[in-house]
PDB file of C-alpha atoms in Angstrom:
ATOM      1  CA  UNK A   1     -35.218  -1.155  24.166  1.00 50.00           C
ATOM      2  CA  UNK A   2     -36.703  -4.006  22.153  1.00 53.00           C
ATOM      3  CA  UNK A   3     -36.649  -7.660  22.945  1.00 62.00           C
ATOM      4  CA  UNK A   4     -34.458  -9.854  20.694  1.00 62.00           C
ATOM      5  CA  UNK A   5     -37.208 -12.467  20.310  1.00 69.00           C
ATOM      6  CA  UNK A   6     -39.696  -9.848  19.139  1.00 78.00           C
ATOM      7  CA  UNK A   7     -37.209  -8.608  16.524  1.00 78.00           C
ATOM      8  CA  UNK A   8     -36.705 -12.157  15.291  1.00 75.00           C
ATOM      9  CA  UNK A   9     -40.453 -12.781  15.070  1.00 80.00           C
ATOM     10  CA  UNK A  10     -41.019  -9.441  13.336  1.00 81.00           C
ATOM     11  CA  UNK A  11     -38.293 -10.165  10.760  1.00 77.00           C
ATOM     12  CA  UNK A  12     -39.694 -13.670  10.159  1.00 76.00           C
ATOM     13  CA  UNK A  13     -43.199 -12.220   9.719  1.00 79.00           C
ATOM     14  CA  UNK A  14     -41.915  -9.604   7.261  1.00 78.00           C
ATOM     15  CA  UNK A  15     -40.078 -12.278   5.254  1.00 74.00           C
ATOM     16  CA  UNK A  16     -43.198 -14.478   5.168  1.00 76.00           C
ATOM     17  CA  UNK A  17     -45.393 -11.523   4.120  1.00 76.00           C
ATOM     18  CA  UNK A  18     -43.001 -10.718   1.280  1.00 74.00           C
ATOM     19  CA  UNK A  19     -43.254 -14.297   0.065  1.00 72.00           C
ATOM     20  CA  UNK A  20     -39.903 -15.256   1.487  1.00 72.00           C
ATOM     21  CA  UNK A  21     -38.785 -17.986   3.793  1.00 71.00           C
ATOM     22  CA  UNK A  22     -38.121 -18.050   7.482  1.00 71.00           C
ATOM     23  CA  UNK A  23     -34.740 -16.846   8.700  1.00 72.00           C
ATOM     24  CA  UNK A  24     -33.318 -20.355   9.318  1.00 74.00           C
ATOM     25  CA  UNK A  25     -34.437 -21.524   5.846  1.00 76.00           C
ATOM     26  CA  UNK A  26     -32.934 -18.438   4.245  1.00 72.00           C
ATOM     27  CA  UNK A  27     -29.640 -18.935   6.086  1.00 73.00           C
ATOM     28  CA  UNK A  28     -29.454 -22.616   5.071  1.00 74.00           C
ATOM     29  CA  UNK A  29     -29.800 -21.641   1.392  1.00 74.00           C
ATOM     30  CA  UNK A  30     -27.533 -18.602   1.614  1.00 71.00           C
ATOM     31  CA  UNK A  31     -24.786 -20.543   3.380  1.00 70.00           C
ATOM     32  CA  UNK A  32     -24.897 -24.164   2.167  1.00 69.00           C
ATOM     33  CA  UNK A  33     -22.024 -25.283   4.428  1.00 66.00           C
ATOM     34  CA  UNK A  34     -24.156 -26.404   7.353  1.00 53.00           C
ATOM     35  CA  UNK A  35     -21.344 -27.002   9.798  1.00 54.00           C
ATOM     36  CA  UNK A  36     -18.349 -24.709   9.537  1.00 51.00           C
ATOM     37  CA  UNK A  37     -16.389 -26.920  11.897  1.00 53.00           C
ATOM     38  CA  UNK A  38     -16.187 -29.509   9.075  1.00 53.00           C
ATOM     39  CA  UNK A  39     -14.358 -27.032   6.856  1.00 50.00           C
ATOM     40  CA  UNK A  40     -12.064 -26.087   9.739  1.00 51.00           C
ATOM     41  CA  UNK A  41     -11.258 -29.748  10.426  1.00 51.00           C
ATOM     42  CA  UNK A  42     -10.285 -30.323   6.799  1.00 50.00           C
ATOM     43  CA  UNK A  43      -7.863 -27.393   6.919  1.00 49.00           C
ATOM     44  CA  UNK A  44      -6.327 -28.428  10.228  1.00 50.00           C
ATOM     45  CA  UNK A  45      -5.936 -32.083   9.253  1.00 51.00           C
ATOM     46  CA  UNK A  46      -3.368 -31.241   6.571  1.00 52.00           C
ATOM     47  CA  UNK A  47       0.131 -32.587   7.203  1.00 53.00           C
ATOM     48  CA  UNK A  48       1.878 -29.184   7.221  1.00 56.00           C
ATOM     49  CA  UNK A  49       1.210 -26.605   9.873  1.00 56.00           C
ATOM     50  CA  UNK A  50       1.135 -22.850   9.394  1.00 54.00           C
ATOM     51  CA  UNK A  51       4.755 -22.449  10.562  1.00 54.00           C
ATOM     52  CA  UNK A  52       5.954 -25.110   8.098  1.00 60.00           C
ATOM     53  CA  UNK A  53       3.934 -23.632   5.254  1.00 57.00           C
ATOM     54  CA  UNK A  54       5.220 -20.087   5.787  1.00 56.00           C
ATOM     55  CA  UNK A  55       8.836 -20.814   6.693  1.00 58.00           C
ATOM     56  CA  UNK A  56       9.410 -23.980   4.682  1.00 63.00           C
ATOM     57  CA  UNK A  57      11.076 -25.521   7.755  1.00 65.00           C
ATOM     58  CA  UNK A  58       9.735 -28.282  10.004  1.00 65.00           C
ATOM     59  CA  UNK A  59       8.268 -27.271  13.337  1.00 59.00           C
ATOM     60  CA  UNK A  60      10.926 -27.352  16.108  1.00 60.00           C
ATOM     61  CA  UNK A  61      10.623 -29.851  18.947  1.00 63.00           C
ATOM     62  CA  UNK A  62       8.325 -29.011  21.833  1.00 59.00           C
ATOM     63  CA  UNK A  63       9.995 -26.638  24.302  1.00 57.00           C
ATOM     64  CA  UNK A  64      12.515 -25.209  21.823  1.00 55.00           C
ATOM     65  CA  UNK A  65      12.470 -21.604  20.679  1.00 56.00           C
ATOM     66  CA  UNK A  66      11.382 -20.706  17.144  1.00 51.00           C
ATOM     67  CA  UNK A  67      14.148 -18.521  15.681  1.00 53.00           C
ATOM     68  CA  UNK A  68      13.168 -15.029  14.585  1.00 53.00           C
ATOM     69  CA  UNK A  69      14.123 -13.971  11.068  1.00 51.00           C
ATOM     70  CA  UNK A  70      17.472 -12.205  10.849  1.00 52.00           C
ATOM     71  CA  UNK A  71      17.384  -8.516   9.898  1.00 50.00           C
ATOM     72  CA  UNK A  72      18.825  -7.644   6.475  1.00 48.00           C
ATOM     73  CA  UNK A  73      22.338  -6.209   6.279  1.00 52.00           C
ATOM     74  CA  UNK A  74      22.813  -2.503   5.525  1.00 49.00           C
ATOM     75  CA  UNK A  75      24.834  -3.384   2.440  1.00 46.00           C
ATOM     76  CA  UNK A  76      21.993  -5.458   1.011  1.00 49.00           C
ATOM     77  CA  UNK A  77      20.182  -4.030  -1.992  1.00 47.00           C
ATOM     78  CA  UNK A  78      16.894  -4.896  -0.268  1.00 39.00           C
ATOM     79  CA  UNK A  79      17.330  -2.056   2.225  1.00 53.00           C
ATOM     80  CA  UNK A  80      14.189   0.016   2.377  1.00 71.00           C
ATOM     81  CA  UNK A  81      14.671   2.997   0.107  1.00 76.00           C
ATOM     82  CA  UNK A  82      12.111   5.042   1.997  1.00 74.00           C
ATOM     83  CA  UNK A  83      14.275   5.076   5.145  1.00 81.00           C
ATOM     84  CA  UNK A  84      16.727   7.346   3.286  1.00 81.00           C
ATOM     85  CA  UNK A  85      16.292  11.066   4.073  1.00 83.00           C
ATOM     86  CA  UNK A  86      14.520  12.887   1.245  1.00 83.00           C
ATOM     87  CA  UNK A  87      16.131  16.199   2.198  1.00 84.00           C
ATOM     88  CA  UNK A  88      17.490  18.083   5.221  1.00 83.00           C
ATOM     89  CA  UNK A  89      15.263  20.957   6.260  1.00 83.00           C
ATOM     90  CA  UNK A  90      17.082  24.311   6.007  1.00 80.00           C
ATOM     91  CA  UNK A  91      14.233  26.724   6.775  1.00 80.00           C
ATOM     92  CA  UNK A  92      11.442  27.129   9.274  1.00 80.00           C
ATOM     93  CA  UNK A  93      10.500  24.967  12.195  1.00 84.00           C
ATOM     94  CA  UNK A  94      12.610  21.839  12.550  1.00 81.00           C
ATOM     95  CA  UNK A  95      15.638  23.320  10.800  1.00 83.00           C
ATOM     96  CA  UNK A  96      18.402  20.747  10.280  1.00 84.00           C
ATOM     97  CA  UNK A  97      15.979  17.842  10.595  1.00 86.00           C
ATOM     98  CA  UNK A  98      16.007  15.041   8.028  1.00 86.00           C
ATOM     99  CA  UNK A  99      12.698  14.764   6.176  1.00 86.00           C
ATOM    100  CA  UNK A 100      11.621  11.360   4.865  1.00 87.00           C
ATOM    101  CA  UNK A 101       9.502  10.808   1.762  1.00 87.00           C
ATOM    102  CA  UNK A 102       5.936   9.884   2.727  1.00 88.00           C
ATOM    103  CA  UNK A 103       4.299   7.406   0.362  1.00 86.00           C
ATOM    104  CA  UNK A 104       0.809   8.370   1.533  1.00 89.00           C
ATOM    105  CA  UNK A 105       1.195  12.068   0.673  1.00 92.00           C
ATOM    106  CA  UNK A 106       1.109  13.708  -2.735  1.00 94.00           C
ATOM    107  CA  UNK A 107       4.471  13.245  -4.417  1.00 93.00           C
ATOM    108  CA  UNK A 108       3.915  16.447  -6.442  1.00 95.00           C
ATOM    109  CA  UNK A 109       3.551  18.462  -3.222  1.00 95.00           C
ATOM    110  CA  UNK A 110       6.637  16.840  -1.704  1.00 93.00           C
ATOM    111  CA  UNK A 111       8.723  17.646  -4.804  1.00 94.00           C
ATOM    112  CA  UNK A 112       7.591  21.293  -4.576  1.00 94.00           C
ATOM    113  CA  UNK A 113       8.479  21.351  -0.843  1.00 91.00           C
ATOM    114  CA  UNK A 114      11.891  19.915  -1.691  1.00 90.00           C
ATOM    115  CA  UNK A 115      12.426  22.666  -4.286  1.00 91.00           C
ATOM    116  CA  UNK A 116      11.403  25.388  -1.806  1.00 90.00           C
ATOM    117  CA  UNK A 117      13.712  24.050   0.931  1.00 87.00           C
ATOM    118  CA  UNK A 118      16.703  23.619  -1.373  1.00 86.00           C
ATOM    119  CA  UNK A 119      16.283  26.910  -3.298  1.00 87.00           C
ATOM    120  CA  UNK A 120      16.017  25.044  -6.590  1.00 88.00           C
ATOM    121  CA  UNK A 121      13.774  26.011  -9.495  1.00 91.00           C
ATOM    122  CA  UNK A 122      10.341  24.407  -9.534  1.00 92.00           C
ATOM    123  CA  UNK A 123       9.904  21.264 -11.622  1.00 93.00           C
ATOM    124  CA  UNK A 124       8.960  21.639 -15.287  1.00 95.00           C
ATOM    125  CA  UNK A 125       6.116  19.388 -16.444  1.00 95.00           C
ATOM    126  CA  UNK A 126       5.519  18.350 -20.060  1.00 94.00           C
ATOM    127  CA  UNK A 127       2.109  16.832 -20.784  1.00 92.00           C
ATOM    128  CA  UNK A 128       1.182  14.630 -23.723  1.00 92.00           C
ATOM    129  CA  UNK A 129      -2.174  13.053 -24.397  1.00 90.00           C
ATOM    130  CA  UNK A 130      -3.212  10.220 -26.646  1.00 90.00           C
ATOM    131  CA  UNK A 131      -6.376   8.361 -27.480  1.00 88.00           C
ATOM    132  CA  UNK A 132      -9.883   9.324 -28.473  1.00 88.00           C
ATOM    133  CA  UNK A 133     -11.347  12.575 -27.182  1.00 86.00           C
ATOM    134  CA  UNK A 134     -13.713  10.778 -24.820  1.00 88.00           C
ATOM    135  CA  UNK A 135     -11.009   8.413 -23.525  1.00 88.00           C
ATOM    136  CA  UNK A 136      -7.751  10.344 -23.264  1.00 89.00           C
ATOM    137  CA  UNK A 137      -4.611   8.882 -21.744  1.00 91.00           C
ATOM    138  CA  UNK A 138      -2.007  11.271 -20.363  1.00 93.00           C
ATOM    139  CA  UNK A 139       1.744  10.919 -20.010  1.00 93.00           C
ATOM    140  CA  UNK A 140       3.794  13.466 -18.072  1.00 94.00           C
ATOM    141  CA  UNK A 141       7.528  14.081 -18.121  1.00 95.00           C
ATOM    142  CA  UNK A 142       9.025  16.100 -15.281  1.00 95.00           C
ATOM    143  CA  UNK A 143      12.427  17.791 -15.493  1.00 94.00           C
ATOM    144  CA  UNK A 144      13.841  18.757 -12.104  1.00 91.00           C
ATOM    145  CA  UNK A 145      17.288  19.337 -10.595  1.00 87.00           C
ATOM    146  CA  UNK A 146      19.107  17.533 -13.395  1.00 90.00           C
ATOM    147  CA  UNK A 147      16.780  14.533 -13.244  1.00 92.00           C
ATOM    148  CA  UNK A 148      14.133  13.531 -15.769  1.00 94.00           C
ATOM    149  CA  UNK A 149      11.223  11.237 -14.955  1.00 94.00           C
ATOM    150  CA  UNK A 150       8.311  10.102 -17.079  1.00 93.00           C
ATOM    151  CA  UNK A 151       5.114   8.576 -15.777  1.00 91.00           C
ATOM    152  CA  UNK A 152       5.666   4.817 -16.157  1.00 86.00           C
ATOM    153  CA  UNK A 153       2.215   4.268 -17.660  1.00 85.00           C
ATOM    154  CA  UNK A 154      -0.539   6.367 -19.133  1.00 85.00           C
ATOM    155  CA  UNK A 155      -3.060   7.786 -16.699  1.00 88.00           C
ATOM    156  CA  UNK A 156      -6.665   8.885 -17.056  1.00 88.00           C
ATOM    157  CA  UNK A 157      -5.960  12.440 -15.890  1.00 91.00           C
ATOM    158  CA  UNK A 158      -3.092  14.903 -15.916  1.00 92.00           C
ATOM    159  CA  UNK A 159      -3.133  14.934 -12.108  1.00 93.00           C
ATOM    160  CA  UNK A 160      -2.646  11.155 -11.902  1.00 93.00           C
ATOM    161  CA  UNK A 161       0.092  11.256 -14.538  1.00 93.00           C
ATOM    162  CA  UNK A 162       1.886  14.025 -12.573  1.00 94.00           C
ATOM    163  CA  UNK A 163       1.668  11.918  -9.411  1.00 94.00           C
ATOM    164  CA  UNK A 164       3.174   8.912 -11.198  1.00 93.00           C
ATOM    165  CA  UNK A 165       5.986  10.986 -12.718  1.00 94.00           C
ATOM    166  CA  UNK A 166       6.776  12.719  -9.408  1.00 94.00           C
ATOM    167  CA  UNK A 167       6.759   9.391  -7.562  1.00 92.00           C
ATOM    168  CA  UNK A 168       9.335   8.123 -10.072  1.00 93.00           C
ATOM    169  CA  UNK A 169      11.330  11.347  -9.646  1.00 93.00           C
ATOM    170  CA  UNK A 170      11.212  11.023  -5.845  1.00 92.00           C
ATOM    171  CA  UNK A 171      12.546   7.477  -6.152  1.00 91.00           C
ATOM    172  CA  UNK A 172      15.450   8.784  -8.271  1.00 91.00           C
ATOM    173  CA  UNK A 173      16.162  11.467  -5.656  1.00 91.00           C
ATOM    174  CA  UNK A 174      16.076   8.859  -2.874  1.00 90.00           C
ATOM    175  CA  UNK A 175      18.474   6.611  -4.813  1.00 89.00           C
ATOM    176  CA  UNK A 176      20.827   9.544  -5.306  1.00 88.00           C
ATOM    177  CA  UNK A 177      20.554  10.522  -1.623  1.00 86.00           C
ATOM    178  CA  UNK A 178      21.146   6.943  -0.481  1.00 85.00           C
ATOM    179  CA  UNK A 179      24.383   6.854  -2.465  1.00 80.00           C
ATOM    180  CA  UNK A 180      25.439  10.229  -1.011  1.00 77.00           C
ATOM    181  CA  UNK A 181      24.652   9.170   2.567  1.00 70.00           C
ATOM    182  CA  UNK A 182      26.571   5.893   2.051  1.00 69.00           C
ATOM    183  CA  UNK A 183      29.630   7.880   0.946  1.00 59.00           C
ATOM    184  CA  UNK A 184      29.416  10.136   4.022  1.00 60.00           C
ATOM    185  CA  UNK A 185      29.082   7.193   6.415  1.00 49.00           C
TER     186      UNK A 185
END
């Protein structure tokens, strides 16, 4: 194990040999704000506090409880779409379980899983490309289960365009499912 002072001296010697400055001189030039507490004092001396800035309300009196934000109503349009079941599993392990759409996973794969679970034909993809040969832009239209979705913008590869189109298609399926589940409830 090396001594911290020796490392500091070795680094300073290497900097000096390379024609550089000592570590403290280098740090002063690299970070011109000599005292960071000055910058912190400027920020904290402002009239509004963090609570006031974020909530737009004055800070409650000392000893009172800060109210927590109220949860949105189920009837609100702002309800998270991704809490709606994507499909109900009918085969394999976990039969009868509601499956949610996962934003982190490939939307193309999830659409194919949906088709396999629901015994529906696989999606049909139509590819179009535009632009110069060295800089192509792709647009994909997917036709699936009576729904049509087009990639909202051009993509640099067919794979990316398929992902965009399937993400749009999944959103349409979730909207349709949300309406169906609202009717059942």
